[in-house]
mmCIF file of N, CA and C in Angstrom:
data_model
loop_
_atom_site.group_PDB
_atom_site.id
_atom_site.type_symbol
_atom_site.label_atom_id
_atom_site.label_comp_id
_atom_site.label_asym_id
_atom_site.label_seq_id
_atom_site.Cartn_x
_atom_site.Cartn_y
_atom_site.Cartn_z
ATOM 1 N N CYS D 1365 128.736 43.440 94.162
ATOM 2 C CA CYS D 1365 127.615 44.368 94.163
ATOM 3 C C CYS D 1365 126.473 43.834 95.035
ATOM 4 N N SER D 1366 126.243 42.515 94.979
ATOM 5 C CA SER D 1366 125.144 41.952 95.774
ATOM 6 C C SER D 1366 125.442 42.044 97.271
ATOM 7 N N ALA D 1367 126.741 42.024 97.628
ATOM 8 C CA ALA D 1367 127.098 42.179 99.038
ATOM 9 C C ALA D 1367 126.737 43.576 99.526
ATOM 10 N N LEU D 1368 126.916 44.582 98.651
ATOM 11 C CA LEU D 1368 126.545 45.946 99.026
ATOM 12 C C LEU D 1368 125.035 46.083 99.174
ATOM 13 N N VAL D 1369 124.286 45.435 98.288
ATOM 14 C CA VAL D 1369 122.826 45.472 98.389
ATOM 15 C C VAL D 1369 122.385 44.792 99.673
ATOM 16 N N ARG D 1370 122.954 43.625 99.953
ATOM 17 C CA ARG D 1370 122.602 42.933 101.200
ATOM 18 C C ARG D 1370 122.988 43.762 102.412
ATOM 19 N N ASN D 1371 124.144 44.418 102.350
ATOM 20 C CA ASN D 1371 124.601 45.246 103.450
ATOM 21 C C ASN D 1371 123.641 46.427 103.658
ATOM 22 N N GLY D 1372 123.184 47.038 102.560
ATOM 23 C CA GLY D 1372 122.227 48.135 102.645
ATOM 24 C C GLY D 1372 120.894 47.679 103.213
ATOM 25 N N GLU D 1373 120.437 46.500 102.782
ATOM 26 C CA GLU D 1373 119.182 45.952 103.308
ATOM 27 C C GLU D 1373 119.329 45.595 104.780
ATOM 28 N N THR D 1374 120.482 45.037 105.138
ATOM 29 C CA THR D 1374 120.730 44.677 106.533
ATOM 30 C C THR D 1374 120.729 45.930 107.406
ATOM 31 N N ARG D 1375 121.357 46.986 106.916
ATOM 32 C CA ARG D 1375 121.375 48.238 107.674
ATOM 33 C C ARG D 1375 119.966 48.790 107.833
ATOM 34 N N LYS D 1376 119.173 48.739 106.769
ATOM 35 C CA LYS D 1376 117.791 49.221 106.825
ATOM 36 C C LYS D 1376 116.995 48.416 107.858
ATOM 37 N N ASN D 1377 117.159 47.100 107.857
ATOM 38 C CA ASN D 1377 116.469 46.251 108.831
ATOM 39 C C ASN D 1377 116.941 46.545 110.250
ATOM 40 N N THR D 1378 118.234 46.787 110.403
ATOM 41 C CA THR D 1378 118.777 47.099 111.730
ATOM 42 C C THR D 1378 118.186 48.394 112.264
ATOM 43 N N VAL D 1379 118.074 49.387 111.415
ATOM 44 C CA VAL D 1379 117.495 50.674 111.826
ATOM 45 C C VAL D 1379 116.020 50.486 112.191
ATOM 46 N N GLN D 1380 115.287 49.700 111.400
ATOM 47 C CA GLN D 1380 113.869 49.457 111.697
ATOM 48 C C GLN D 1380 113.701 48.741 113.034
ATOM 49 N N VAL D 1381 114.507 47.739 113.290
ATOM 50 C CA VAL D 1381 114.428 47.006 114.554
ATOM 51 C C VAL D 1381 114.804 47.910 115.724
ATOM 52 N N THR D 1382 115.796 48.773 115.514
ATOM 53 C CA THR D 1382 116.190 49.713 116.565
ATOM 54 C C THR D 1382 115.043 50.663 116.900
ATOM 55 N N HIS D 1383 114.402 51.213 115.874
ATOM 56 C CA HIS D 1383 113.265 52.106 116.113
ATOM 57 C C HIS D 1383 112.119 51.374 116.804
ATOM 58 N N GLN D 1384 111.870 50.153 116.394
ATOM 59 C CA GLN D 1384 110.799 49.363 117.022
ATOM 60 C C GLN D 1384 111.119 49.113 118.495
ATOM 61 N N GLY D 1385 112.358 48.809 118.798
ATOM 62 C CA GLY D 1385 112.766 48.597 120.188
ATOM 63 C C GLY D 1385 112.622 49.853 121.020
ATOM 64 N N ILE D 1386 112.969 50.990 120.431
ATOM 65 C CA ILE D 1386 112.814 52.263 121.151
ATOM 66 C C ILE D 1386 111.345 52.531 121.430
ATOM 67 N N TRP D 1387 110.479 52.245 120.461
ATOM 68 C CA TRP D 1387 109.046 52.451 120.686
ATOM 69 C C TRP D 1387 108.517 51.544 121.793
ATOM 70 N N PHE D 1388 109.017 50.298 121.880
ATOM 71 C CA PHE D 1388 108.587 49.410 122.970
ATOM 72 C C PHE D 1388 109.047 49.957 124.324
ATOM 73 N N ILE D 1389 110.247 50.540 124.370
ATOM 74 C CA ILE D 1389 110.734 51.139 125.616
ATOM 75 C C ILE D 1389 109.857 52.325 126.008
ATOM 76 N N VAL D 1390 109.498 53.158 125.026
ATOM 77 C CA VAL D 1390 108.624 54.302 125.303
ATOM 78 C C VAL D 1390 107.263 53.823 125.813
ATOM 79 N N ALA D 1391 106.721 52.765 125.214
ATOM 80 C CA ALA D 1391 105.435 52.225 125.662
ATOM 81 C C ALA D 1391 105.533 51.709 127.091
ATOM 82 N N TYR D 1392 106.634 51.051 127.405
ATOM 83 C CA TYR D 1392 106.842 50.546 128.768
ATOM 84 C C TYR D 1392 106.949 51.697 129.759
ATOM 85 N N MET D 1393 107.734 52.704 129.400
ATOM 86 C CA MET D 1393 107.923 53.841 130.302
ATOM 87 C C MET D 1393 106.643 54.642 130.487
ATOM 88 N N ALA D 1394 105.815 54.733 129.450
ATOM 89 C CA ALA D 1394 104.562 55.493 129.551
ATOM 90 C C ALA D 1394 103.624 54.888 130.579
ATOM 91 N N SER D 1395 103.707 53.588 130.772
ATOM 92 C CA SER D 1395 102.840 52.960 131.773
ATOM 93 C C SER D 1395 103.538 52.761 133.113
ATOM 94 N N THR D 1396 104.850 52.773 133.140
ATOM 95 C CA THR D 1396 105.582 52.502 134.374
ATOM 96 C C THR D 1396 105.922 53.767 135.163
ATOM 97 N N ILE D 1397 106.274 54.846 134.481
ATOM 98 C CA ILE D 1397 106.645 56.073 135.200
ATOM 99 C C ILE D 1397 105.518 56.578 136.100
ATOM 100 N N PRO D 1398 104.261 56.613 135.633
ATOM 101 C CA PRO D 1398 103.198 57.041 136.563
ATOM 102 C C PRO D 1398 103.074 56.136 137.788
ATOM 103 N N ALA D 1399 103.445 54.878 137.677
ATOM 104 C CA ALA D 1399 103.379 53.964 138.820
ATOM 105 C C ALA D 1399 104.560 54.168 139.774
ATOM 106 N N ILE D 1400 105.671 54.686 139.278
ATOM 107 C CA ILE D 1400 106.851 54.902 140.120
ATOM 108 C C ILE D 1400 106.739 56.200 140.924
ATOM 109 N N ILE D 1401 106.044 57.186 140.383
ATOM 110 C CA ILE D 1401 105.936 58.492 141.050
ATOM 111 C C ILE D 1401 105.392 58.380 142.477
ATOM 112 N N PRO D 1402 104.354 57.575 142.764
ATOM 113 C CA PRO D 1402 103.888 57.472 144.157
ATOM 114 C C PRO D 1402 104.941 56.918 145.112
ATOM 115 N N ILE D 1403 105.860 56.117 144.613
ATOM 116 C CA ILE D 1403 106.924 55.581 145.464
ATOM 117 C C ILE D 1403 107.894 56.697 145.850
ATOM 118 N N LEU D 1404 108.156 57.600 144.900
ATOM 119 C CA LEU D 1404 109.104 58.685 145.153
ATOM 120 C C LEU D 1404 108.521 59.794 146.027
ATOM 121 N N PHE D 1405 107.237 60.090 145.841
ATOM 122 C CA PHE D 1405 106.585 61.168 146.593
ATOM 123 C C PHE D 1405 105.460 60.572 147.418
ATOM 124 N N ASN D 1406 105.590 60.661 148.725
ATOM 125 C CA ASN D 1406 104.591 60.049 149.601
ATOM 126 C C ASN D 1406 103.269 60.804 149.608
ATOM 127 N N ALA D 1407 103.283 62.104 149.512
ATOM 128 C CA ALA D 1407 102.062 62.906 149.595
ATOM 129 C C ALA D 1407 101.546 63.222 148.195
ATOM 130 N N LEU D 1408 100.646 62.408 147.696
ATOM 131 C CA LEU D 1408 100.033 62.645 146.390
ATOM 132 C C LEU D 1408 98.527 62.767 146.573
ATOM 133 N N PRO D 1409 97.884 63.549 145.739
ATOM 134 C CA PRO D 1409 96.432 63.678 145.856
ATOM 135 C C PRO D 1409 95.734 62.354 145.504
ATOM 136 N N GLU D 1410 94.577 62.155 146.095
ATOM 137 C CA GLU D 1410 93.844 60.906 145.900
ATOM 138 C C GLU D 1410 93.475 60.638 144.439
ATOM 139 N N PRO D 1411 93.086 61.665 143.643
ATOM 140 C CA PRO D 1411 92.778 61.372 142.234
ATOM 141 C C PRO D 1411 93.953 60.746 141.477
ATOM 142 N N TYR D 1412 95.171 61.147 141.824
ATOM 143 C CA TYR D 1412 96.335 60.553 141.165
ATOM 144 C C TYR D 1412 96.467 59.082 141.526
ATOM 145 N N LEU D 1413 96.160 58.746 142.762
ATOM 146 C CA LEU D 1413 96.244 57.350 143.197
ATOM 147 C C LEU D 1413 95.172 56.491 142.535
ATOM 148 N N VAL D 1414 94.117 57.101 142.043
ATOM 149 C CA VAL D 1414 93.107 56.376 141.257
ATOM 150 C C VAL D 1414 93.557 56.290 139.802
ATOM 151 N N PHE D 1415 94.238 57.326 139.342
ATOM 152 C CA PHE D 1415 94.714 57.402 137.963
ATOM 153 C C PHE D 1415 95.745 56.321 137.640
ATOM 154 N N VAL D 1416 96.652 56.049 138.554
ATOM 155 C CA VAL D 1416 97.751 55.101 138.310
ATOM 156 C C VAL D 1416 97.248 53.688 138.001
ATOM 157 N N PRO D 1417 96.337 53.119 138.796
ATOM 158 C CA PRO D 1417 95.879 51.771 138.447
ATOM 159 C C PRO D 1417 95.115 51.706 137.124
ATOM 160 N N CYS D 1418 94.621 52.826 136.660
ATOM 161 C CA CYS D 1418 93.938 52.847 135.360
ATOM 162 C C CYS D 1418 94.933 52.902 134.200
ATOM 163 N N ILE D 1419 96.067 53.549 134.405
ATOM 164 C CA ILE D 1419 97.066 53.705 133.344
ATOM 165 C C ILE D 1419 97.948 52.458 133.199
ATOM 166 N N HIS D 1420 98.308 51.847 134.297
ATOM 167 C CA HIS D 1420 99.268 50.738 134.247
ATOM 168 C C HIS D 1420 98.808 49.576 133.353
ATOM 169 N N PRO D 1421 97.549 49.153 133.397
ATOM 170 C CA PRO D 1421 97.138 48.066 132.495
ATOM 171 C C PRO D 1421 97.137 48.446 131.015
ATOM 172 N N LEU D 1422 97.219 49.729 130.718
ATOM 173 C CA LEU D 1422 97.248 50.149 129.320
ATOM 174 C C LEU D 1422 98.553 49.795 128.618
ATOM 175 N N GLN D 1423 99.495 49.223 129.343
ATOM 176 C CA GLN D 1423 100.750 48.823 128.703
ATOM 177 C C GLN D 1423 100.484 47.842 127.567
ATOM 178 N N GLY D 1424 99.507 46.990 127.728
ATOM 179 C CA GLY D 1424 99.153 46.054 126.656
ATOM 180 C C GLY D 1424 98.658 46.776 125.411
ATOM 181 N N VAL D 1425 97.869 47.813 125.593
ATOM 182 C CA VAL D 1425 97.387 48.605 124.459
ATOM 183 C C VAL D 1425 98.564 49.320 123.794
ATOM 184 N N PHE D 1426 99.441 49.898 124.609
ATOM 185 C CA PHE D 1426 100.616 50.572 124.056
ATOM 186 C C PHE D 1426 101.485 49.587 123.270
ATOM 187 N N ASN D 1427 101.681 48.390 123.807
ATOM 188 C CA ASN D 1427 102.471 47.367 123.110
ATOM 189 C C ASN D 1427 101.809 46.970 121.791
ATOM 190 N N ALA D 1428 100.482 46.863 121.779
ATOM 191 C CA ALA D 1428 99.775 46.523 120.542
ATOM 192 C C ALA D 1428 99.964 47.626 119.502
ATOM 193 N N LEU D 1429 99.900 48.880 119.928
ATOM 194 C CA LEU D 1429 100.125 49.988 118.990
ATOM 195 C C LEU D 1429 101.524 49.923 118.388
ATOM 196 N N VAL D 1430 102.509 49.615 119.217
ATOM 197 C CA VAL D 1430 103.882 49.510 118.729
ATOM 198 C C VAL D 1430 104.024 48.301 117.803
ATOM 199 N N TYR D 1431 103.380 47.194 118.156
ATOM 200 C CA TYR D 1431 103.474 45.964 117.363
ATOM 201 C C TYR D 1431 102.893 46.170 115.960
ATOM 202 N N PHE D 1432 101.739 46.847 115.871
ATOM 203 C CA PHE D 1432 101.088 47.035 114.572
ATOM 204 C C PHE D 1432 101.639 48.223 113.789
ATOM 205 N N ARG D 1433 102.467 49.042 114.399
ATOM 206 C CA ARG D 1433 102.992 50.247 113.772
ATOM 207 C C ARG D 1433 103.713 49.996 112.444
ATOM 208 N N PRO D 1434 104.626 49.024 112.317
ATOM 209 C CA PRO D 1434 105.313 48.833 111.025
ATOM 210 C C PRO D 1434 104.355 48.460 109.888
ATOM 211 N N LYS D 1435 103.387 47.608 110.165
ATOM 212 C CA LYS D 1435 102.441 47.228 109.115
ATOM 213 C C LYS D 1435 101.565 48.419 108.741
ATOM 214 N N TYR D 1436 101.161 49.208 109.734
ATOM 215 C CA TYR D 1436 100.353 50.401 109.452
ATOM 216 C C TYR D 1436 101.127 51.365 108.565
ATOM 217 N N ILE D 1437 102.379 51.609 108.885
ATOM 218 C CA ILE D 1437 103.199 52.532 108.092
ATOM 219 C C ILE D 1437 103.338 52.015 106.666
ATOM 220 N N SER D 1438 103.553 50.717 106.519
ATOM 221 C CA SER D 1438 103.677 50.122 105.191
ATOM 222 C C SER D 1438 102.386 50.300 104.383
ATOM 223 N N GLU D 1439 101.250 50.009 105.000
ATOM 224 C CA GLU D 1439 99.970 50.156 104.308
ATOM 225 C C GLU D 1439 99.686 51.619 103.986
ATOM 226 N N ARG D 1440 100.042 52.498 104.887
ATOM 227 C CA ARG D 1440 99.826 53.935 104.673
ATOM 228 C C ARG D 1440 100.663 54.428 103.493
ATOM 229 N N GLN D 1441 101.905 53.973 103.388
ATOM 230 C CA GLN D 1441 102.752 54.377 102.269
ATOM 231 C C GLN D 1441 102.214 53.843 100.949
ATOM 232 N N LYS D 1442 101.646 52.628 100.966
ATOM 233 C CA LYS D 1442 101.031 52.083 99.747
ATOM 234 C C LYS D 1442 99.856 52.944 99.312
ATOM 235 N N MET D 1443 99.026 53.366 100.275
ATOM 236 C CA MET D 1443 97.866 54.200 99.950
ATOM 237 C C MET D 1443 98.312 55.542 99.368
ATOM 238 N N ILE D 1444 99.333 56.132 99.968
ATOM 239 C CA ILE D 1444 99.820 57.434 99.493
ATOM 240 C C ILE D 1444 100.440 57.296 98.109
ATOM 241 N N SER D 1445 101.188 56.207 97.866
ATOM 242 C CA SER D 1445 101.833 56.031 96.566
ATOM 243 C C SER D 1445 100.810 55.797 95.455
ATOM 244 N N ARG D 1446 99.652 55.245 95.804
ATOM 245 C CA ARG D 1446 98.594 55.044 94.810
ATOM 246 C C ARG D 1446 97.720 56.285 94.673
ATOM 247 N N SER D 1447 98.111 57.360 95.347
ATOM 248 C CA SER D 1447 97.360 58.622 95.340
ATOM 249 C C SER D 1447 95.929 58.419 95.813
ATOM 250 N N ASN D 1448 95.758 57.487 96.714
ATOM 251 C CA ASN D 1448 94.443 57.221 97.293
ATOM 252 C C ASN D 1448 94.416 57.824 98.685
ATOM 253 N N LEU D 1449 94.423 59.153 98.755
ATOM 254 C CA LEU D 1449 94.522 59.829 100.039
ATOM 255 C C LEU D 1449 93.189 59.890 100.774
ATOM 256 N N ARG D 1450 92.087 59.663 100.079
ATOM 257 C CA ARG D 1450 90.781 59.738 100.719
ATOM 258 C C ARG D 1450 90.615 58.584 101.690
ATOM 259 N N MET D 1451 90.476 58.889 102.931
ATOM 260 C CA MET D 1451 90.292 57.914 104.008
ATOM 261 C C MET D 1451 91.438 56.916 104.080
ATOM 262 N N SER D 1452 92.641 57.306 103.668
ATOM 263 C CA SER D 1452 93.748 56.360 103.646
ATOM 264 C C SER D 1452 94.172 55.939 105.056
ATOM 265 N N ARG D 1453 94.038 56.827 106.049
ATOM 266 C CA ARG D 1453 94.412 56.451 107.416
ATOM 267 C C ARG D 1453 93.486 55.361 107.940
ATOM 268 N N LEU D 1454 92.179 55.569 107.761
ATOM 269 C CA LEU D 1454 91.217 54.570 108.229
ATOM 270 C C LEU D 1454 91.400 53.260 107.477
ATOM 271 N N ASN D 1455 91.573 53.329 106.177
ATOM 272 C CA ASN D 1455 91.780 52.106 105.392
ATOM 273 C C ASN D 1455 93.058 51.391 105.822
ATOM 274 N N SER D 1456 94.108 52.155 106.106
ATOM 275 C CA SER D 1456 95.356 51.542 106.554
ATOM 276 C C SER D 1456 95.172 50.842 107.895
ATOM 277 N N ILE D 1457 94.435 51.455 108.793
ATOM 278 C CA ILE D 1457 94.164 50.824 110.099
ATOM 279 C C ILE D 1457 93.359 49.552 109.910
ATOM 280 N N LEU D 1458 92.324 49.602 109.066
ATOM 281 C CA LEU D 1458 91.494 48.421 108.848
ATOM 282 C C LEU D 1458 92.283 47.278 108.209
ATOM 283 N N ILE D 1459 93.146 47.604 107.253
ATOM 284 C CA ILE D 1459 93.969 46.572 106.614
ATOM 285 C C ILE D 1459 94.961 45.998 107.620
ATOM 286 N N THR D 1460 95.557 46.868 108.433
ATOM 287 C CA THR D 1460 96.527 46.424 109.432
ATOM 288 C C THR D 1460 95.894 45.455 110.421
ATOM 289 N N LEU D 1461 94.678 45.761 110.861
ATOM 290 C CA LEU D 1461 93.991 44.917 111.848
ATOM 291 C C LEU D 1461 93.168 43.806 111.199
ATOM 292 N N ASP D 1462 93.225 43.717 109.868
ATOM 293 C CA ASP D 1462 92.495 42.708 109.110
ATOM 294 C C ASP D 1462 90.990 42.797 109.398
ATOM 295 N N LEU D 1463 90.473 44.020 109.329
ATOM 296 C CA LEU D 1463 89.059 44.286 109.560
ATOM 297 C C LEU D 1463 88.453 44.904 108.310
ATOM 298 N N SER D 1464 87.134 44.965 108.270
ATOM 299 C CA SER D 1464 86.459 45.654 107.178
ATOM 300 C C SER D 1464 85.221 46.341 107.728
ATOM 301 N N LEU D 1465 84.808 47.403 107.038
ATOM 302 C CA LEU D 1465 83.602 48.110 107.429
ATOM 303 C C LEU D 1465 82.389 47.403 106.829
ATOM 304 N N PRO D 1466 81.298 47.287 107.580
ATOM 305 C CA PRO D 1466 80.095 46.691 106.994
ATOM 306 C C PRO D 1466 79.534 47.616 105.930
ATOM 307 N N ARG D 1467 79.041 47.038 104.873
ATOM 308 C CA ARG D 1467 78.477 47.832 103.778
ATOM 309 C C ARG D 1467 76.960 47.786 103.879
ATOM 310 N N ARG D 1468 76.353 48.953 103.671
ATOM 311 C CA ARG D 1468 74.898 49.040 103.671
ATOM 312 C C ARG D 1468 74.455 49.505 102.302
ATOM 313 N N SER D 1469 73.420 48.899 101.782
ATOM 314 C CA SER D 1469 72.895 49.352 100.507
ATOM 315 C C SER D 1469 71.936 50.510 100.744
ATOM 316 N N PHE D 1470 71.771 51.331 99.736
ATOM 317 C CA PHE D 1470 70.916 52.505 99.853
ATOM 318 C C PHE D 1470 69.491 52.074 100.126
ATOM 319 N N GLY D 1471 68.850 52.715 101.074
ATOM 320 C CA GLY D 1471 67.461 52.407 101.396
ATOM 321 C C GLY D 1471 67.302 51.362 102.479
ATOM 322 N N GLN D 1472 68.400 50.787 102.929
ATOM 323 C CA GLN D 1472 68.318 49.784 103.989
ATOM 324 C C GLN D 1472 68.091 50.500 105.308
ATOM 325 N N SER D 1473 67.157 50.025 106.089
ATOM 326 C CA SER D 1473 66.804 50.721 107.322
ATOM 327 C C SER D 1473 67.732 50.336 108.462
ATOM 328 N N ASN D 1474 67.838 51.232 109.420
ATOM 329 C CA ASN D 1474 68.584 50.957 110.635
ATOM 330 C C ASN D 1474 67.726 50.125 111.577
ATOM 331 N N ARG D 1475 68.355 49.524 112.537
ATOM 332 C CA ARG D 1475 67.591 48.780 113.544
ATOM 333 C C ARG D 1475 66.680 49.697 114.335
ATOM 334 N N SER D 1476 67.117 50.936 114.535
ATOM 335 C CA SER D 1476 66.308 51.875 115.302
ATOM 336 C C SER D 1476 65.046 52.276 114.530
ATOM 337 N N ASP D 1477 65.082 52.143 113.192
ATOM 338 C CA ASP D 1477 63.919 52.495 112.389
ATOM 339 C C ASP D 1477 62.837 51.418 112.426
ATOM 340 N N ARG D 1478 63.200 50.227 112.786
ATOM 341 C CA ARG D 1478 62.234 49.131 112.798
ATOM 342 C C ARG D 1478 61.245 49.304 113.947
ATOM 343 N N LYS D 1479 60.034 48.945 113.674
ATOM 344 C CA LYS D 1479 59.013 49.050 114.710
ATOM 345 C C LYS D 1479 59.092 47.822 115.620
ATOM 346 N N MET D 1480 59.015 48.087 116.887
ATOM 347 C CA MET D 1480 59.029 47.005 117.872
ATOM 348 C C MET D 1480 57.617 46.434 117.969
ATOM 349 N N PRO D 1481 57.489 45.124 118.071
ATOM 350 C CA PRO D 1481 56.150 44.535 118.213
ATOM 351 C C PRO D 1481 55.541 44.941 119.560
ATOM 352 N N THR D 1482 54.275 45.208 119.543
ATOM 353 C CA THR D 1482 53.595 45.573 120.786
ATOM 354 C C THR D 1482 53.164 44.321 121.525
ATOM 355 N N PRO D 1483 53.285 44.316 122.826
ATOM 356 C CA PRO D 1483 52.927 43.102 123.591
ATOM 357 C C PRO D 1483 51.435 42.920 123.715
#
């Protein structure tokens, strides 16, 4: 029986790794295909030639989104299972990135409310 459980867990892990690999390929293609198009078509408008160098470096951002995706999904499912749907997406993102929102107490002034000293 334990072999079947291990086999089921192994299959689940294999499917997760496969999906993660596909997402990395999609992230790579999203930044590479726009860079390949100018090679295939010589006559492209100038705005497109400005667009390509802006998109290509975003591969790192796309890779980060794919990298954090499994943890985000896990945290999101925990929030939904606890019936804590209020702001669960934002909370899941903050937990995934190990961040927190600053807390302000009632009546605390903003920096813009403070008076600047006169010279």
